[in-house]
PDB file of C-alpha atoms in Angstrom:
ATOM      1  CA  UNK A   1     -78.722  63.527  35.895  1.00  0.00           C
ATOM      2  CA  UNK A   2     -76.023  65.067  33.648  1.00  0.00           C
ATOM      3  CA  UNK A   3     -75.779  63.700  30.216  1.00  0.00           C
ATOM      4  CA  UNK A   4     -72.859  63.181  28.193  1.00  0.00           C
ATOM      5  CA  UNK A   5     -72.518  63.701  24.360  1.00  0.00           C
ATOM      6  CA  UNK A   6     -73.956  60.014  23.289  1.00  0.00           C
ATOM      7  CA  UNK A   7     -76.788  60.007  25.547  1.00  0.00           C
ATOM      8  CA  UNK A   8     -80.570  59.851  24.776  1.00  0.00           C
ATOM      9  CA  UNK A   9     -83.235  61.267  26.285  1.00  0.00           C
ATOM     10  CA  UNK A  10     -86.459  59.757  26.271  1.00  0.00           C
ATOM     11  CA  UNK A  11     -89.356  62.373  25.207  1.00  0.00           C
ATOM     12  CA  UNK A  12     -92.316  62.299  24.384  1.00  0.00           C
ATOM     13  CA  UNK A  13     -93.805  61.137  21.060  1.00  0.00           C
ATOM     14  CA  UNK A  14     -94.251  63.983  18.831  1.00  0.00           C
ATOM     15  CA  UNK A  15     -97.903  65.008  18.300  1.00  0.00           C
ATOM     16  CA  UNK A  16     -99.217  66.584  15.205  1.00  0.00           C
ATOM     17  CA  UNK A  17     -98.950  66.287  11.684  1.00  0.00           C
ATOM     18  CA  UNK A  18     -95.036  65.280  12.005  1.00  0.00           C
ATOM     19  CA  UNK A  19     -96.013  62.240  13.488  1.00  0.00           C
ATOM     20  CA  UNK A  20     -98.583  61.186  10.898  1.00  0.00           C
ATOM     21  CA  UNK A  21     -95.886  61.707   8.313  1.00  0.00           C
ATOM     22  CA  UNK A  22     -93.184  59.800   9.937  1.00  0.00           C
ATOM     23  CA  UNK A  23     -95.981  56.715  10.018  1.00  0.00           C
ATOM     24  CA  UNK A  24     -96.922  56.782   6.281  1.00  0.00           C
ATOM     25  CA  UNK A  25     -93.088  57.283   5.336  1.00  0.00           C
ATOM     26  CA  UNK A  26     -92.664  54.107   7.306  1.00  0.00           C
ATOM     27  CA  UNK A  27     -95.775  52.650   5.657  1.00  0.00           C
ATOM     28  CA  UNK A  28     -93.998  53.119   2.523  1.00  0.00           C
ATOM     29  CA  UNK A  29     -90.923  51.680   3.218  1.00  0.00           C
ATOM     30  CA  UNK A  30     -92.342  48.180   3.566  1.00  0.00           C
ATOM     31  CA  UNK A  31     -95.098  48.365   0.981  1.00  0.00           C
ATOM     32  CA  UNK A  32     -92.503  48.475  -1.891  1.00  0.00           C
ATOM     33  CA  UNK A  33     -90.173  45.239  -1.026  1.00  0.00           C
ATOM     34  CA  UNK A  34     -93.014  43.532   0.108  1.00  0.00           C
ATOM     35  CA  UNK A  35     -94.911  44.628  -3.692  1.00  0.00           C
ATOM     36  CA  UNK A  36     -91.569  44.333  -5.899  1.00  0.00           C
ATOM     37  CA  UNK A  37     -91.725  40.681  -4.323  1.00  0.00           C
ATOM     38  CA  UNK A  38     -94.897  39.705  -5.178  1.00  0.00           C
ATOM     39  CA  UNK A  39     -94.905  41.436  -8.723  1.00  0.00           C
ATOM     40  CA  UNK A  40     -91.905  39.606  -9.940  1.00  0.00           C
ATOM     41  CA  UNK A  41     -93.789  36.047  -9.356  1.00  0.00           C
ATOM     42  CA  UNK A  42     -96.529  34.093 -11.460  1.00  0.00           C
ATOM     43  CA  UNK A  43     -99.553  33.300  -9.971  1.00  0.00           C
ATOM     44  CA  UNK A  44     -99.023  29.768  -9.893  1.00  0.00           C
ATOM     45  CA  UNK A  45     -95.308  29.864  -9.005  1.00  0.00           C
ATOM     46  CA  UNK A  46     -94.322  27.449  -6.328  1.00  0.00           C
ATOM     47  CA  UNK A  47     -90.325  27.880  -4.663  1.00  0.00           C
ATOM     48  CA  UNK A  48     -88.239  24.974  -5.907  1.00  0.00           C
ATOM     49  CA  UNK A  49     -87.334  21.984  -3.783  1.00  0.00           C
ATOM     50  CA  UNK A  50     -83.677  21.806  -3.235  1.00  0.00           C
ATOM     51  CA  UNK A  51     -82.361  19.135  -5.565  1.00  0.00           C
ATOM     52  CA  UNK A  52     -81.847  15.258  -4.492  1.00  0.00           C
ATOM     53  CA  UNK A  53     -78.776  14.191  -3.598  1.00  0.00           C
ATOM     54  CA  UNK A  54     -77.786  11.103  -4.691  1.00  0.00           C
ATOM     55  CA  UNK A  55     -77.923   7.843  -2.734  1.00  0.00           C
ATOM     56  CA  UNK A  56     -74.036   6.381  -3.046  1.00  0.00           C
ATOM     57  CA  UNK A  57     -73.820   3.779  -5.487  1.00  0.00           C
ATOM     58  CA  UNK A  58     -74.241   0.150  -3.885  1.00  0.00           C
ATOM     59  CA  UNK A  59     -71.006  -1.494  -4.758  1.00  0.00           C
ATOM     60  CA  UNK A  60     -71.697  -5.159  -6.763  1.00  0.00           C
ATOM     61  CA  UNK A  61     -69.796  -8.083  -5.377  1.00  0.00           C
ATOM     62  CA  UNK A  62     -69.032 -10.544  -8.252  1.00  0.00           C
ATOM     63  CA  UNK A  63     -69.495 -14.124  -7.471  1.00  0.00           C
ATOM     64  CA  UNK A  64     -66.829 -16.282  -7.847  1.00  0.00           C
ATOM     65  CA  UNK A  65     -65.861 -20.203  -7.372  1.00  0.00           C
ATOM     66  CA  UNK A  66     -64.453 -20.692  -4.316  1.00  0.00           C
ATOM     67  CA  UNK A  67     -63.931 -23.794  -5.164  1.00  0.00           C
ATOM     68  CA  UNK A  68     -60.081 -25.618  -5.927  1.00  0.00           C
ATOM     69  CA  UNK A  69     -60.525 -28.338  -8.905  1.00  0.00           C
ATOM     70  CA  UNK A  70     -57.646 -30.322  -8.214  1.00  0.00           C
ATOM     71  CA  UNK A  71     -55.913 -32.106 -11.402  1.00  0.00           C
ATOM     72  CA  UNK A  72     -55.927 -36.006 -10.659  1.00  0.00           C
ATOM     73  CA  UNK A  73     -53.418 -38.669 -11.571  1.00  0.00           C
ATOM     74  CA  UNK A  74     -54.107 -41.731 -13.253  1.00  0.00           C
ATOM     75  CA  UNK A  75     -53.257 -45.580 -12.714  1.00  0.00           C
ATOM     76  CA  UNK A  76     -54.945 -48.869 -13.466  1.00  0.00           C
ATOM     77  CA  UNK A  77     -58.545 -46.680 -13.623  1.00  0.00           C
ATOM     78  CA  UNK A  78     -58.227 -44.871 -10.642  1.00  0.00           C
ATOM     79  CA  UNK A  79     -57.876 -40.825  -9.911  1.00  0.00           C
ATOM     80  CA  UNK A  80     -54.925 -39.925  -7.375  1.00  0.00           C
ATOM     81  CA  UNK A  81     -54.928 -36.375  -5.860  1.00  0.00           C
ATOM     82  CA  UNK A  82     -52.222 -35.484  -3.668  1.00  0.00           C
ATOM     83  CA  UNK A  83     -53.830 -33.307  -1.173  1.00  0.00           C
ATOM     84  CA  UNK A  84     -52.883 -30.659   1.798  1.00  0.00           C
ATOM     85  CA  UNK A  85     -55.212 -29.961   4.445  1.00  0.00           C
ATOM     86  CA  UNK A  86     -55.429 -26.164   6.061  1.00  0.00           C
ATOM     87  CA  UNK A  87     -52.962 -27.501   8.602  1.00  0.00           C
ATOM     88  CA  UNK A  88     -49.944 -28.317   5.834  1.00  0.00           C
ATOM     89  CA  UNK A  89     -50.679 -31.799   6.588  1.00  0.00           C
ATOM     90  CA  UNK A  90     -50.540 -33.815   3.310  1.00  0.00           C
ATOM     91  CA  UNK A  91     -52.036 -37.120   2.132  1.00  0.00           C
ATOM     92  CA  UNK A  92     -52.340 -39.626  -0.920  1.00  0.00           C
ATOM     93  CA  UNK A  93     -56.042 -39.634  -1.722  1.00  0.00           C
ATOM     94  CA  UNK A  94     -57.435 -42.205  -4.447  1.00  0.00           C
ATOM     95  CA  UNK A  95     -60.472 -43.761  -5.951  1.00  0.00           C
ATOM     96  CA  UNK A  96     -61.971 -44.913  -8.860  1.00  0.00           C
ATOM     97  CA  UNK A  97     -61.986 -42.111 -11.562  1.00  0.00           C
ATOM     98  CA  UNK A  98     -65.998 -42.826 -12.518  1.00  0.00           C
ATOM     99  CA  UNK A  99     -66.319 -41.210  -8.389  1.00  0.00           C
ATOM    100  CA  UNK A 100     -64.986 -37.842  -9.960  1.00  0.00           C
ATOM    101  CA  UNK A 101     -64.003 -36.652  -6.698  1.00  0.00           C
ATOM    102  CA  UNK A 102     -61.934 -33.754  -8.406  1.00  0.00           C
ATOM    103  CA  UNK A 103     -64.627 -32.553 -10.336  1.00  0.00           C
ATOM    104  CA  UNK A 104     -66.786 -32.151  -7.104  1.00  0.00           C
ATOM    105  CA  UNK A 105     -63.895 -29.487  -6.295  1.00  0.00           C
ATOM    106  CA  UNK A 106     -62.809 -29.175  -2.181  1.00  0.00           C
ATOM    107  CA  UNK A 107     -62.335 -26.305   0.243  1.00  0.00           C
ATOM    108  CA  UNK A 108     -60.759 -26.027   3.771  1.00  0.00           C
ATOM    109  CA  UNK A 109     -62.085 -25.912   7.013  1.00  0.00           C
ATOM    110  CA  UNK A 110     -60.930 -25.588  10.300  1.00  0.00           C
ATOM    111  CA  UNK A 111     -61.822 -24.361  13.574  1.00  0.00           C
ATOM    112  CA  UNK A 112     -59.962 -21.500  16.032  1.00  0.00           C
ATOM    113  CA  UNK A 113     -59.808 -19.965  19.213  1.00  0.00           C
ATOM    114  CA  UNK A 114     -59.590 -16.649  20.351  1.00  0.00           C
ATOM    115  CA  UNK A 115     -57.458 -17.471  23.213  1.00  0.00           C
ATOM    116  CA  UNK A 116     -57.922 -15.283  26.864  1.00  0.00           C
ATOM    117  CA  UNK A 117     -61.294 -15.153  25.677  1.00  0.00           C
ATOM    118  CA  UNK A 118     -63.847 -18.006  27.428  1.00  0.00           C
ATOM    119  CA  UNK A 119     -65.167 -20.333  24.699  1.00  0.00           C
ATOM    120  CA  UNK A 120     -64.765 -18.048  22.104  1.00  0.00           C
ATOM    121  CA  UNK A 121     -64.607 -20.782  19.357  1.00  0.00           C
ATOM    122  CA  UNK A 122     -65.367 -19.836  16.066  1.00  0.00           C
ATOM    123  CA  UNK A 123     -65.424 -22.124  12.104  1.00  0.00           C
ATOM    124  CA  UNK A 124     -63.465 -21.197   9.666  1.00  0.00           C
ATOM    125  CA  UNK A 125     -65.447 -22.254   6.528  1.00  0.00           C
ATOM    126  CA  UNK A 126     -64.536 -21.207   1.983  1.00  0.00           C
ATOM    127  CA  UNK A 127     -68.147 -20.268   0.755  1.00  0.00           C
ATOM    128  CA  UNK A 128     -68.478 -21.946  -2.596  1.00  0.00           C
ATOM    129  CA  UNK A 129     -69.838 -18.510  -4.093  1.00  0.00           C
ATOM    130  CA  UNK A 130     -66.997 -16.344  -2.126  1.00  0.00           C
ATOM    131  CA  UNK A 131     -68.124 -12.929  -1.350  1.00  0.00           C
ATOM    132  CA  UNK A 132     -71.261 -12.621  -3.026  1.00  0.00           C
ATOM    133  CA  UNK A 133     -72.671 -15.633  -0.911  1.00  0.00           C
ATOM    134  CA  UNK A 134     -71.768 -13.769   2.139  1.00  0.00           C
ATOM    135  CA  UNK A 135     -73.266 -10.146   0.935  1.00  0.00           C
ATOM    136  CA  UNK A 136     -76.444 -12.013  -0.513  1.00  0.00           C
ATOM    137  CA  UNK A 137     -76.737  -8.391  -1.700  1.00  0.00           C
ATOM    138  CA  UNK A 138     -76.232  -6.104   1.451  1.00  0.00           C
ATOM    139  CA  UNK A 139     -73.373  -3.681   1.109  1.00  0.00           C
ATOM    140  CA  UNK A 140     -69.870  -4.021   2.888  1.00  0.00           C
ATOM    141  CA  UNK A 141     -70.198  -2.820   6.370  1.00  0.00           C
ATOM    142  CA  UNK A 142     -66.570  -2.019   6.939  1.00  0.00           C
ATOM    143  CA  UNK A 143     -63.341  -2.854   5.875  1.00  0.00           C
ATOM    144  CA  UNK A 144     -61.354  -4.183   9.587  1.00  0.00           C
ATOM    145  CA  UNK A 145     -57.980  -4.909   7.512  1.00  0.00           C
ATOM    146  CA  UNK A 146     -56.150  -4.689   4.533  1.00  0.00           C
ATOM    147  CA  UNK A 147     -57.594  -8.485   3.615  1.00  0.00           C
ATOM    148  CA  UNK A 148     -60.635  -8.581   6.300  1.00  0.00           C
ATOM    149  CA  UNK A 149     -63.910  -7.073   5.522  1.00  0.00           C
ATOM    150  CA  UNK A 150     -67.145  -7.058   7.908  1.00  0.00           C
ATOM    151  CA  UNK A 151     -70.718  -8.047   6.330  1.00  0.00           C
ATOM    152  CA  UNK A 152     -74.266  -8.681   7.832  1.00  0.00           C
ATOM    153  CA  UNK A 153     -75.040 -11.732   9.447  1.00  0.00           C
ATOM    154  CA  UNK A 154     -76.067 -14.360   6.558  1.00  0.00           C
ATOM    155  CA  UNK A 155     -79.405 -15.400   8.802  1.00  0.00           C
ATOM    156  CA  UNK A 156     -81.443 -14.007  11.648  1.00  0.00           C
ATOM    157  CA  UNK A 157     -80.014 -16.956  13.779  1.00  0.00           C
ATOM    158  CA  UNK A 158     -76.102 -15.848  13.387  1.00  0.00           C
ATOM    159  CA  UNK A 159     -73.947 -12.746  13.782  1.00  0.00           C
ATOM    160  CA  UNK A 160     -71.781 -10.619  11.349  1.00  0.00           C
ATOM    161  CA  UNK A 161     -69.546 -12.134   9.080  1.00  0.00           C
ATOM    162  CA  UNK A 162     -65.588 -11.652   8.931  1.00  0.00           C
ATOM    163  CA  UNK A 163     -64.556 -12.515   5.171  1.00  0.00           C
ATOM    164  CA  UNK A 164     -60.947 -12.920   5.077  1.00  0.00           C
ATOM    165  CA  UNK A 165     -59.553 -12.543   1.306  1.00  0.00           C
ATOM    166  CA  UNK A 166     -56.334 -15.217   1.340  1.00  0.00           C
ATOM    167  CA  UNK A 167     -55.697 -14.235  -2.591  1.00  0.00           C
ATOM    168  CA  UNK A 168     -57.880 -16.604  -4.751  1.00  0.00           C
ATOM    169  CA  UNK A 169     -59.595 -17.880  -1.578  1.00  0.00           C
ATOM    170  CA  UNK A 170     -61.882 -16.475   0.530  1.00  0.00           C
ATOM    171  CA  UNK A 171     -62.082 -17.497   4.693  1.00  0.00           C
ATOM    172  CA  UNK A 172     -65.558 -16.801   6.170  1.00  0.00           C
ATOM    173  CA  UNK A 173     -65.755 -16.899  10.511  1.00  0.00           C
ATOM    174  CA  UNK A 174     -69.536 -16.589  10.865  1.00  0.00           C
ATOM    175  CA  UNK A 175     -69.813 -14.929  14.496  1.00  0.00           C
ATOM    176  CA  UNK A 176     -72.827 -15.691  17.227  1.00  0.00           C
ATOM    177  CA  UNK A 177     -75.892 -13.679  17.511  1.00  0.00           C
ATOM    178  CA  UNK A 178     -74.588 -11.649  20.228  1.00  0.00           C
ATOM    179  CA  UNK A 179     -70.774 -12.098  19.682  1.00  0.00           C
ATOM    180  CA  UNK A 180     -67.613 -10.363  19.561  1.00  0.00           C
ATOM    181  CA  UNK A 181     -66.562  -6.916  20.216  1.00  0.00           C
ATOM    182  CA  UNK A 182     -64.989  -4.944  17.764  1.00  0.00           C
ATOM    183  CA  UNK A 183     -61.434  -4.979  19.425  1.00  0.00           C
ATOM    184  CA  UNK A 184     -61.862  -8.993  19.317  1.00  0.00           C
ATOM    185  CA  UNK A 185     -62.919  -8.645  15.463  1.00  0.00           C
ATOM    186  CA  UNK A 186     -59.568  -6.881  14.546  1.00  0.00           C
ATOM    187  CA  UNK A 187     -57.572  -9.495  16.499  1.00  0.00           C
ATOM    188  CA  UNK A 188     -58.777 -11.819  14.127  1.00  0.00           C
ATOM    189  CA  UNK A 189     -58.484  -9.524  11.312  1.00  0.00           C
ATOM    190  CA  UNK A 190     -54.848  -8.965  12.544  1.00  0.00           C
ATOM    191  CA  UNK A 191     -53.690 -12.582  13.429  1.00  0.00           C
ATOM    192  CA  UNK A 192     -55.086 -14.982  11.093  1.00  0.00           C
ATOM    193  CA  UNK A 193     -53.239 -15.290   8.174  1.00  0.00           C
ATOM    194  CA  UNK A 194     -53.071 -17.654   4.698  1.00  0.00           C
ATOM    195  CA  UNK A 195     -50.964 -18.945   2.179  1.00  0.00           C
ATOM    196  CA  UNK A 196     -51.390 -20.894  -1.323  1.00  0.00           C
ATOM    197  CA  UNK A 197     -49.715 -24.030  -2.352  1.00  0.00           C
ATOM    198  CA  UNK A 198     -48.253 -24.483  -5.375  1.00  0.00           C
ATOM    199  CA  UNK A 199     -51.111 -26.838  -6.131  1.00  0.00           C
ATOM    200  CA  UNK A 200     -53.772 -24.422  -5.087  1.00  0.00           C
ATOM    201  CA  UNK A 201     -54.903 -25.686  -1.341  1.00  0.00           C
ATOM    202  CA  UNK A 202     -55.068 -23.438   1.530  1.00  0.00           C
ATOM    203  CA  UNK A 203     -53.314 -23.843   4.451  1.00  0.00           C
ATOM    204  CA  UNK A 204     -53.927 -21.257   7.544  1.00  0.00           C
ATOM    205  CA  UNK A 205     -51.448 -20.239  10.237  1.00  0.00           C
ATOM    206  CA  UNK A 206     -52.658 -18.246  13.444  1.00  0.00           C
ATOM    207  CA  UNK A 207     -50.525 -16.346  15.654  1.00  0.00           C
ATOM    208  CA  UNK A 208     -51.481 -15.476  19.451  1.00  0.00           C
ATOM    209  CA  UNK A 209     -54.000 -15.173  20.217  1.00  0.00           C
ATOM    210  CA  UNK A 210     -55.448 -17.036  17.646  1.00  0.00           C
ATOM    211  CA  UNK A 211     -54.920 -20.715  18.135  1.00  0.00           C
ATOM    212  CA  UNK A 212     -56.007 -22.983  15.228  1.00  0.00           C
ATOM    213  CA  UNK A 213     -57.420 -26.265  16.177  1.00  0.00           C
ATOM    214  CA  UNK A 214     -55.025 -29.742  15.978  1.00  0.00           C
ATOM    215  CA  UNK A 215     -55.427 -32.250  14.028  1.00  0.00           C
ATOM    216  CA  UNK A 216     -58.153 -35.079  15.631  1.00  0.00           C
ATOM    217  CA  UNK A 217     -59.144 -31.976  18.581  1.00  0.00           C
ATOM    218  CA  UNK A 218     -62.896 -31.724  19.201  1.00  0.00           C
ATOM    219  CA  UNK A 219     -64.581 -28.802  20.432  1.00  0.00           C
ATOM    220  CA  UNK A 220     -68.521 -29.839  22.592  1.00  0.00           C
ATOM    221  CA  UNK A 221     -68.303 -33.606  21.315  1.00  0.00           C
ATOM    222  CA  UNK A 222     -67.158 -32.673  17.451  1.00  0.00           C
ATOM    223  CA  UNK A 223     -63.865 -32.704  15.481  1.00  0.00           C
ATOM    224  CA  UNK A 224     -62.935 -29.213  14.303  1.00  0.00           C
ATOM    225  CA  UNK A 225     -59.642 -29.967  13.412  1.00  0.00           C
ATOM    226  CA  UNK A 226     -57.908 -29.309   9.778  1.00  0.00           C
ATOM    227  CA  UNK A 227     -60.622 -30.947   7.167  1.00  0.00           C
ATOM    228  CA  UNK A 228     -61.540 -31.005   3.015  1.00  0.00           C
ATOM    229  CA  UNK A 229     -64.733 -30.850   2.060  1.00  0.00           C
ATOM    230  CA  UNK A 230     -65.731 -32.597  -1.379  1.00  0.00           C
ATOM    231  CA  UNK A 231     -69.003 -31.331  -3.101  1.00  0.00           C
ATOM    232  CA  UNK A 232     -71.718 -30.481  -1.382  1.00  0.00           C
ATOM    233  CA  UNK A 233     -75.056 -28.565  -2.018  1.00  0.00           C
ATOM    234  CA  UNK A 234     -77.451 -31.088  -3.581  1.00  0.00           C
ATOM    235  CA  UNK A 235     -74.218 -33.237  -4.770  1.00  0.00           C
ATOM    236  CA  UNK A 236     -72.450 -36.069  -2.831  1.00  0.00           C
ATOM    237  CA  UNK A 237     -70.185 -34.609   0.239  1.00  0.00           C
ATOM    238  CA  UNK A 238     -67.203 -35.696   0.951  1.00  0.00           C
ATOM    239  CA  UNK A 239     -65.260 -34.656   4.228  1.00  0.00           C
ATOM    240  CA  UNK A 240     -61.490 -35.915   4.845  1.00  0.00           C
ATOM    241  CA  UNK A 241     -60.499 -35.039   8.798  1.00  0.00           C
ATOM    242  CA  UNK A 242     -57.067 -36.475   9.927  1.00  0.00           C
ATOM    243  CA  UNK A 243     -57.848 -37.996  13.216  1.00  0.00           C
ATOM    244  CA  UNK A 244     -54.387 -39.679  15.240  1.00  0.00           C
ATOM    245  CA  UNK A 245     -56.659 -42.962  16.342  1.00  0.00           C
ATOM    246  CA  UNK A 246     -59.685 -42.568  14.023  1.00  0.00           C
ATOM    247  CA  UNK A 247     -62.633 -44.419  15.212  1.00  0.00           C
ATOM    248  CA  UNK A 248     -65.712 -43.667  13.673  1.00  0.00           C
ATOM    249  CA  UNK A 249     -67.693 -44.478  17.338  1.00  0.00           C
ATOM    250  CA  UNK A 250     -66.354 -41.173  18.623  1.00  0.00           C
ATOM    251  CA  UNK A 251     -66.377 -38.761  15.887  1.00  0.00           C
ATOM    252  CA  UNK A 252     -69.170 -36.141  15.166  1.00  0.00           C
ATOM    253  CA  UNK A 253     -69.256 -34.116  12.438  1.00  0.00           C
ATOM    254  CA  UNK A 254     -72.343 -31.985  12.586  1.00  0.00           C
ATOM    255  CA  UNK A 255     -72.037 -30.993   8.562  1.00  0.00           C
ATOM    256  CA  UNK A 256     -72.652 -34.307   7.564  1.00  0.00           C
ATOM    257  CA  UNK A 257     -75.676 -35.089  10.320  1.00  0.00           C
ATOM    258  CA  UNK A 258     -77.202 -31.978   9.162  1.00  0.00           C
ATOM    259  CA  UNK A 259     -77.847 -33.025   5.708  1.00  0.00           C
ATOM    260  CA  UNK A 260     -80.013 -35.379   6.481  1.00  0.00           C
ATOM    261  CA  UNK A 261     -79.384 -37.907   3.706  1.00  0.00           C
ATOM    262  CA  UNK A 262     -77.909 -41.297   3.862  1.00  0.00           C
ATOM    263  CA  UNK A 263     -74.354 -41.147   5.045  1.00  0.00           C
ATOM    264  CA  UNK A 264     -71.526 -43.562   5.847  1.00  0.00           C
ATOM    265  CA  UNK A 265     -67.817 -43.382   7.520  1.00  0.00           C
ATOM    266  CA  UNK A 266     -64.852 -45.221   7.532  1.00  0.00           C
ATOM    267  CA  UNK A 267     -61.177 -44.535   8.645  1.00  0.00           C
ATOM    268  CA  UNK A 268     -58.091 -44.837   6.338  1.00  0.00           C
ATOM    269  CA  UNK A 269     -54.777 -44.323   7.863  1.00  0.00           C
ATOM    270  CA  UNK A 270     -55.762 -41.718  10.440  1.00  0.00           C
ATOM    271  CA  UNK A 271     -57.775 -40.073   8.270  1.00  0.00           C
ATOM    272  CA  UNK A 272     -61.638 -39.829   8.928  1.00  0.00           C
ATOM    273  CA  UNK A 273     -63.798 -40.111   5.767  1.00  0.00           C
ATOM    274  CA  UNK A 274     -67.147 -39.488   5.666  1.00  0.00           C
ATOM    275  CA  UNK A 275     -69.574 -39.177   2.983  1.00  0.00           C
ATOM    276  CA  UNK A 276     -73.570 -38.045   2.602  1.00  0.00           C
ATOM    277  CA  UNK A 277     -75.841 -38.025  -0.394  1.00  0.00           C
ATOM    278  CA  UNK A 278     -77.371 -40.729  -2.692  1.00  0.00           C
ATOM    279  CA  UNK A 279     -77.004 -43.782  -1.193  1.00  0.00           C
ATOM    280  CA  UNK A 280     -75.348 -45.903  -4.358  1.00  0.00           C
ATOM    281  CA  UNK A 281     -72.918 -42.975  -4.656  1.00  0.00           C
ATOM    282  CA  UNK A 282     -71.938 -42.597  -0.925  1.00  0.00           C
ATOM    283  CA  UNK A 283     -71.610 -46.573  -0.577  1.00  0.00           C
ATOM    284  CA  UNK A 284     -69.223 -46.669  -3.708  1.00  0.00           C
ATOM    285  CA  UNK A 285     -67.354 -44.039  -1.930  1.00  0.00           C
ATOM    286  CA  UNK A 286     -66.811 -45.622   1.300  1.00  0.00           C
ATOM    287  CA  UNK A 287     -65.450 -48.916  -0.505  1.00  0.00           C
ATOM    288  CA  UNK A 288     -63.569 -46.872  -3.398  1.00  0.00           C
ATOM    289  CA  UNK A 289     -61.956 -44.288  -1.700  1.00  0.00           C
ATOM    290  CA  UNK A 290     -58.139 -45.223  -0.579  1.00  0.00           C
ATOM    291  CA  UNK A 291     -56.021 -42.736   1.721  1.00  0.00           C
ATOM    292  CA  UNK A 292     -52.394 -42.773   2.921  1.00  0.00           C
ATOM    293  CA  UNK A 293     -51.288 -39.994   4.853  1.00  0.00           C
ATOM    294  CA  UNK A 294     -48.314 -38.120   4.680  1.00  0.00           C
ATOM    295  CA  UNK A 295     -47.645 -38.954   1.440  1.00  0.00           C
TER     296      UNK A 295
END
């Protein structure tokens, strides 16, 4: 075979002293890296770990009262608070002022559907410590909105939590164990919207597909329509619900059963009252409290 000019032929490994000198130049070669290396450490030198890197800082969520302390009127020894349910509904509550009914403070409630969506019911409930009782110290998952943020579920029995931020209140929609998708979470996040009355109260206005629930509607046996809730914790609850026919025989409200204390009911004007806590207190309620709505 004919070689061109960049070719190379494969010969035989020279024999002799050339090839013994081409090894120890070789030999050479390495020994003084390899030496330089070695020389230029300490004995008890150890290569540096790469430094940390920071975790990102945990962001603090400040509690606030999520809580509205309505300012009563006064006549013949009894409070009067003009109230507005999350509906826009309005009523005349009173009582007498030794009940402090305002100082208890009230939030909103209301249940909502996510209509085309089977059953997907969810309660709309205000926290009383806003969004540090919903982050009980776990960082923000994500942010779904503008005014929506998504947090971990609040108990090993529930889902995530949507916290809607309705500027001073906060709207929490505690989802199911296994619930909604994420594309069902931002139609909440898009569709659910708030505004503040001029005397603080919240009222709530869905558009499709959200669907807020009417005044007196039930949802499985109990009313989840427009309600205030009074107190709470280890204090005396109070829950107004207008109801178009109230009669306590039919209506279930599974906040007050779940206490577990001694409770009583009554109806005022369509409005369903219902109270739980110290018995004295709850009975002086009952016969104190006076309602007319629409006022």
């Amino acid at each position: 075979m004919v070689g061109d000019r960049y070719d190379i032929i494969e010969a035989e490994p020279p024999r002799g002293p050339r090839r013994w000198i081409g090894i120890a130049v070789l030999a050479a070669l390495v020994a003084v890296p390899v030496f330089g290396l070695l020389t230029s450490r300490e004995p008890d030198a150890v290569a540096p770990f790469p430094e940390p890197v920071p975790a990102p800082p945990r962001v603090t969520v400040t509690a606030v009262s999520n809580v509205l302390h309505p300012k009563p009127r006064y006549k013949n020894g009894r409070e009067i608070l003009d109230v507005v349910f999350p509906d826009g509904s309005k009523a005349e509550v009173s009582y007498p002022a030794e009940l402090g009914l305002a100082k208890l403070g009230v939030r909103p409630a209301q249940g909502a559907w996510l209509d085309g969506y089977f059953s997907l019911f969810r309660q709309l409930t205000a926290p009383p410590g806003g969004p540090a009782e919903v982050s009980q110290g776990n960082p923000m998952i994500r942010r779904l909105s503008e005014r929506v943020t998504l947090w971990q579920p609040t108990s090993a029995a529930e889902g995530h939590v949507l916290l809607f931020a309705f500027d001073p209140w906060y709207v929490a929609l505690h989802d199911l164990k296994n619930g909604m998708t994420y594309e069902q979470r931002l139609l909440w996040a898009e569709n659910l919207h708030g505004r503040v009355t001029k005397s603080g109260y919240l009222v709530l206005e869905g558009r499709p597909p959200v669907r807020l629930a009417r005044p007196g509607q039930d949802f499985k046996g109990e009313q989840v329509g427009p309600q205030l809730w009074f107190g709470g914790a280890r204090e005396t609850l109070v829950v107004l619900v207008p109801v178009p026919g109230c009669d306590v025989r039919t209506i279930q409200l599974p906040m007050i059963e779940q206490r577990r204390r001694f409770s009583a009911e009554t109806c005022q004007d369509g409005v369903y009252v219902a109270a739980s806590g110290e018995r004295g207190h709850v009975e002086r309620v009952i016969a104190g409290i006076m309602i007319k709505a629409g006022a």
